[in-house]
Amino acid sequence: MRKSIRACMGLAIWCLLAATPRGQDIDPKYKTPDSNNAVIQGRVTLPSGFAAERYFRITLKNTQVTLSTFFTNKSGEFQIRNLSEGIYYVQVDSEDASFEPVVRKVELGRGLMVELTLELHEKKSPNGISFSARVVSAAELRQSVPAAAKKEYDLGLKLVNKGQIEGATAHFEKALSIYPEYLAARNDLGAQYLKLKRLDEAEKHFQIVLRDDEKNFNAKFNLGLVRIERRDYLDAISQLKQAIAIDSARPVARLWIGFALLEMGDLPSAERELTKALTMGGSECVAAHYHLARIYLKRGDIVEASRAIRAYLEESPKGEYVKEARELEKQIKRQP
């Protein structure tokens, strides 16, 4: 009788383990027994922005050791459960080495579920040229772009990667003169106008893209940045929330919502959005550290302000807010 009971219990345990979905296992010695278990839920996307319809290897690490290695499902999705709060690094690799490994830092809070998007980048060509990853909409994929327009667009992208804004602008304009319906070229031309502070022209191009492709994340996001530049923060937040509705996995929109809320003086809401952006976006949203430091200083939390500003300067030593961050660090050090 006791043997039968033991056999049944063993079978039940085996079934429970077998039912655990692939991509969700983690070494038992790293599981926490408390009820505040956190989850990292993610997906792997191709450089085009579309789901990767294949298996990819995921490696989970903390600051000291490798915790687990497993594979995504066939749609490039994975979930890691039973995690305690702390800092983790999630890496994705392709077995055929056709893509660069991608690593994202995740600051996991107790009981928090983090949604993570790992965007793959193609291996760099021997001459070292690579193109920036961008979200491609379904409408863009359906376009039959003439070869001459595509050539001009690609030349523009190369100059964008080199920081040559005016040269890139000329190539995007030429691509549009060949094929006026070219959505990607029109959006990226608007983005260059935005950098050049030619806001009216930038806004016009984003609106044309959205007229023909209302689910275009890039144009909706960029339209939000136009509103930020004009300090129309309420409308900026509205536009950026619409961008999140199109693709909730793009944390950079939350970064700018947090910035707008901070400028409006809504510190609790700004802190919430910036923390979420940092958790989801890692290095993509490193500027959130700087803005969080501003919030903590306004609140009188000198310890957290100091921690946040150090994190920004360490992770982004050449970032856009370095000058302001160093001034803020001096201000923090003068506090009692």
PDB file of N, CA and C in Angstrom, residues 250-285:
ATOM      1  N   ARG A 250       7.213  49.216 -26.440  1.00  0.00           N
ATOM      2  CA  ARG A 250       8.231  50.220 -26.733  1.00  0.00           C
ATOM      3  C   ARG A 250       8.346  51.186 -25.552  1.00  0.00           C
ATOM      4  N   PRO A 251       9.301  50.957 -24.640  1.00  0.00           N
ATOM      5  CA  PRO A 251       9.354  51.729 -23.395  1.00  0.00           C
ATOM      6  C   PRO A 251       9.763  53.174 -23.557  1.00  0.00           C
ATOM      7  N   VAL A 252      10.362  53.547 -24.697  1.00  0.00           N
ATOM      8  CA  VAL A 252      10.838  54.917 -24.851  1.00  0.00           C
ATOM      9  C   VAL A 252       9.686  55.921 -24.816  1.00  0.00           C
ATOM     10  N   ALA A 253       8.491  55.495 -25.217  1.00  0.00           N
ATOM     11  CA  ALA A 253       7.330  56.396 -25.131  1.00  0.00           C
ATOM     12  C   ALA A 253       7.019  56.723 -23.669  1.00  0.00           C
ATOM     13  N   ARG A 254       7.176  55.756 -22.793  1.00  0.00           N
ATOM     14  CA  ARG A 254       6.934  55.992 -21.360  1.00  0.00           C
ATOM     15  C   ARG A 254       7.988  56.937 -20.774  1.00  0.00           C
ATOM     16  N   LEU A 255       9.208  56.848 -21.290  1.00  0.00           N
ATOM     17  CA  LEU A 255      10.260  57.762 -20.840  1.00  0.00           C
ATOM     18  C   LEU A 255       9.841  59.201 -21.058  1.00  0.00           C
ATOM     19  N   TRP A 256       9.305  59.504 -22.245  1.00  0.00           N
ATOM     20  CA  TRP A 256       8.936  60.877 -22.541  1.00  0.00           C
ATOM     21  C   TRP A 256       7.637  61.293 -21.868  1.00  0.00           C
ATOM     22  N   ILE A 257       6.759  60.342 -21.601  1.00  0.00           N
ATOM     23  CA  ILE A 257       5.579  60.658 -20.787  1.00  0.00           C
ATOM     24  C   ILE A 257       6.033  61.071 -19.390  1.00  0.00           C
ATOM     25  N   GLY A 258       6.992  60.311 -18.840  1.00  0.00           N
ATOM     26  CA  GLY A 258       7.530  60.655 -17.525  1.00  0.00           C
ATOM     27  C   GLY A 258       8.170  62.029 -17.512  1.00  0.00           C
ATOM     28  N   PHE A 259       8.913  62.350 -18.581  1.00  0.00           N
ATOM     29  CA  PHE A 259       9.534  63.679 -18.686  1.00  0.00           C
ATOM     30  C   PHE A 259       8.464  64.769 -18.709  1.00  0.00           C
ATOM     31  N   ALA A 260       7.409  64.567 -19.509  1.00  0.00           N
ATOM     32  CA  ALA A 260       6.344  65.571 -19.605  1.00  0.00           C
ATOM     33  C   ALA A 260       5.648  65.765 -18.264  1.00  0.00           C
ATOM     34  N   LEU A 261       5.377  64.673 -17.562  1.00  0.00           N
ATOM     35  CA  LEU A 261       4.732  64.764 -16.253  1.00  0.00           C
ATOM     36  C   LEU A 261       5.622  65.487 -15.248  1.00  0.00           C
ATOM     37  N   LEU A 262       6.933  65.237 -15.332  1.00  0.00           N
ATOM     38  CA  LEU A 262       7.883  65.928 -14.450  1.00  0.00           C
ATOM     39  C   LEU A 262       7.865  67.430 -14.719  1.00  0.00           C
ATOM     40  N   GLU A 263       7.856  67.819 -15.990  1.00  0.00           N
ATOM     41  CA  GLU A 263       7.836  69.234 -16.334  1.00  0.00           C
ATOM     42  C   GLU A 263       6.533  69.892 -15.879  1.00  0.00           C
ATOM     43  N   MET A 264       5.461  69.110 -15.800  1.00  0.00           N
ATOM     44  CA  MET A 264       4.171  69.636 -15.339  1.00  0.00           C
ATOM     45  C   MET A 264       4.071  69.657 -13.817  1.00  0.00           C
ATOM     46  N   GLY A 265       5.058  69.054 -13.126  1.00  0.00           N
ATOM     47  CA  GLY A 265       5.061  69.063 -11.667  1.00  0.00           C
ATOM     48  C   GLY A 265       4.361  67.893 -11.016  1.00  0.00           C
ATOM     49  N   ASP A 266       3.929  66.892 -11.810  1.00  0.00           N
ATOM     50  CA  ASP A 266       3.263  65.715 -11.256  1.00  0.00           C
ATOM     51  C   ASP A 266       4.336  64.669 -10.929  1.00  0.00           C
ATOM     52  N   LEU A 267       4.988  64.828  -9.784  1.00  0.00           N
ATOM     53  CA  LEU A 267       6.135  63.991  -9.448  1.00  0.00           C
ATOM     54  C   LEU A 267       5.784  62.513  -9.253  1.00  0.00           C
ATOM     55  N   PRO A 268       4.703  62.168  -8.526  1.00  0.00           N
ATOM     56  CA  PRO A 268       4.391  60.738  -8.353  1.00  0.00           C
ATOM     57  C   PRO A 268       4.137  60.018  -9.680  1.00  0.00           C
ATOM     58  N   SER A 269       3.363  60.635 -10.564  1.00  0.00           N
ATOM     59  CA  SER A 269       3.076  60.000 -11.859  1.00  0.00           C
ATOM     60  C   SER A 269       4.332  59.937 -12.723  1.00  0.00           C
ATOM     61  N   ALA A 270       5.143  60.988 -12.665  1.00  0.00           N
ATOM     62  CA  ALA A 270       6.391  60.998 -13.431  1.00  0.00           C
ATOM     63  C   ALA A 270       7.312  59.885 -12.955  1.00  0.00           C
ATOM     64  N   GLU A 271       7.430  59.723 -11.635  1.00  0.00           N
ATOM     65  CA  GLU A 271       8.291  58.671 -11.087  1.00  0.00           C
ATOM     66  C   GLU A 271       7.804  57.296 -11.532  1.00  0.00           C
ATOM     67  N   ARG A 272       6.500  57.094 -11.530  1.00  0.00           N
ATOM     68  CA  ARG A 272       5.939  55.800 -11.937  1.00  0.00           C
ATOM     69  C   ARG A 272       6.284  55.481 -13.392  1.00  0.00           C
ATOM     70  N   GLU A 273       6.100  56.449 -14.294  1.00  0.00           N
ATOM     71  CA  GLU A 273       6.366  56.206 -15.709  1.00  0.00           C
ATOM     72  C   GLU A 273       7.861  56.039 -15.984  1.00  0.00           C
ATOM     73  N   LEU A 274       8.682  56.838 -15.345  1.00  0.00           N
ATOM     74  CA  LEU A 274      10.127  56.746 -15.567  1.00  0.00           C
ATOM     75  C   LEU A 274      10.688  55.429 -15.041  1.00  0.00           C
ATOM     76  N   THR A 275      10.190  54.990 -13.892  1.00  0.00           N
ATOM     77  CA  THR A 275      10.634  53.711 -13.339  1.00  0.00           C
ATOM     78  C   THR A 275      10.228  52.567 -14.258  1.00  0.00           C
ATOM     79  N   LYS A 276       9.017  52.621 -14.771  1.00  0.00           N
ATOM     80  CA  LYS A 276       8.546  51.579 -15.695  1.00  0.00           C
ATOM     81  C   LYS A 276       9.376  51.581 -16.977  1.00  0.00           C
ATOM     82  N   ALA A 277       9.690  52.775 -17.494  1.00  0.00           N
ATOM     83  CA  ALA A 277      10.515  52.874 -18.709  1.00  0.00           C
ATOM     84  C   ALA A 277      11.895  52.288 -18.479  1.00  0.00           C
ATOM     85  N   LEU A 278      12.483  52.595 -17.329  1.00  0.00           N
ATOM     86  CA  LEU A 278      13.819  52.092 -17.013  1.00  0.00           C
ATOM     87  C   LEU A 278      13.811  50.582 -16.844  1.00  0.00           C
ATOM     88  N   THR A 279      12.779  50.070 -16.201  1.00  0.00           N
ATOM     89  CA  THR A 279      12.669  48.628 -15.979  1.00  0.00           C
ATOM     90  C   THR A 279      12.491  47.881 -17.292  1.00  0.00           C
ATOM     91  N   MET A 280      11.661  48.417 -18.165  1.00  0.00           N
ATOM     92  CA  MET A 280      11.386  47.758 -19.437  1.00  0.00           C
ATOM     93  C   MET A 280      12.488  47.988 -20.464  1.00  0.00           C
ATOM     94  N   GLY A 281      13.053  49.206 -20.473  1.00  0.00           N
ATOM     95  CA  GLY A 281      13.949  49.585 -21.556  1.00  0.00           C
ATOM     96  C   GLY A 281      15.428  49.485 -21.288  1.00  0.00           C
ATOM     97  N   GLY A 282      15.843  49.425 -20.012  1.00  0.00           N
ATOM     98  CA  GLY A 282      17.260  49.326 -19.696  1.00  0.00           C
ATOM     99  C   GLY A 282      18.062  50.451 -20.318  1.00  0.00           C
ATOM    100  N   SER A 283      19.097  50.085 -21.089  1.00  0.00           N
ATOM    101  CA  SER A 283      20.004  51.085 -21.665  1.00  0.00           C
ATOM    102  C   SER A 283      19.304  52.010 -22.646  1.00  0.00           C
ATOM    103  N   GLU A 284      18.211  51.557 -23.264  1.00  0.00           N
ATOM    104  CA  GLU A 284      17.471  52.408 -24.196  1.00  0.00           C
ATOM    105  C   GLU A 284      16.854  53.611 -23.482  1.00  0.00           C
ATOM    106  N   CYS A 285      16.582  53.448 -22.186  1.00  0.00           N
ATOM    107  CA  CYS A 285      15.923  54.505 -21.414  1.00  0.00           C
ATOM    108  C   CYS A 285      16.798  54.976 -20.258  1.00  0.00           C
TER     109      CYS A 285
END
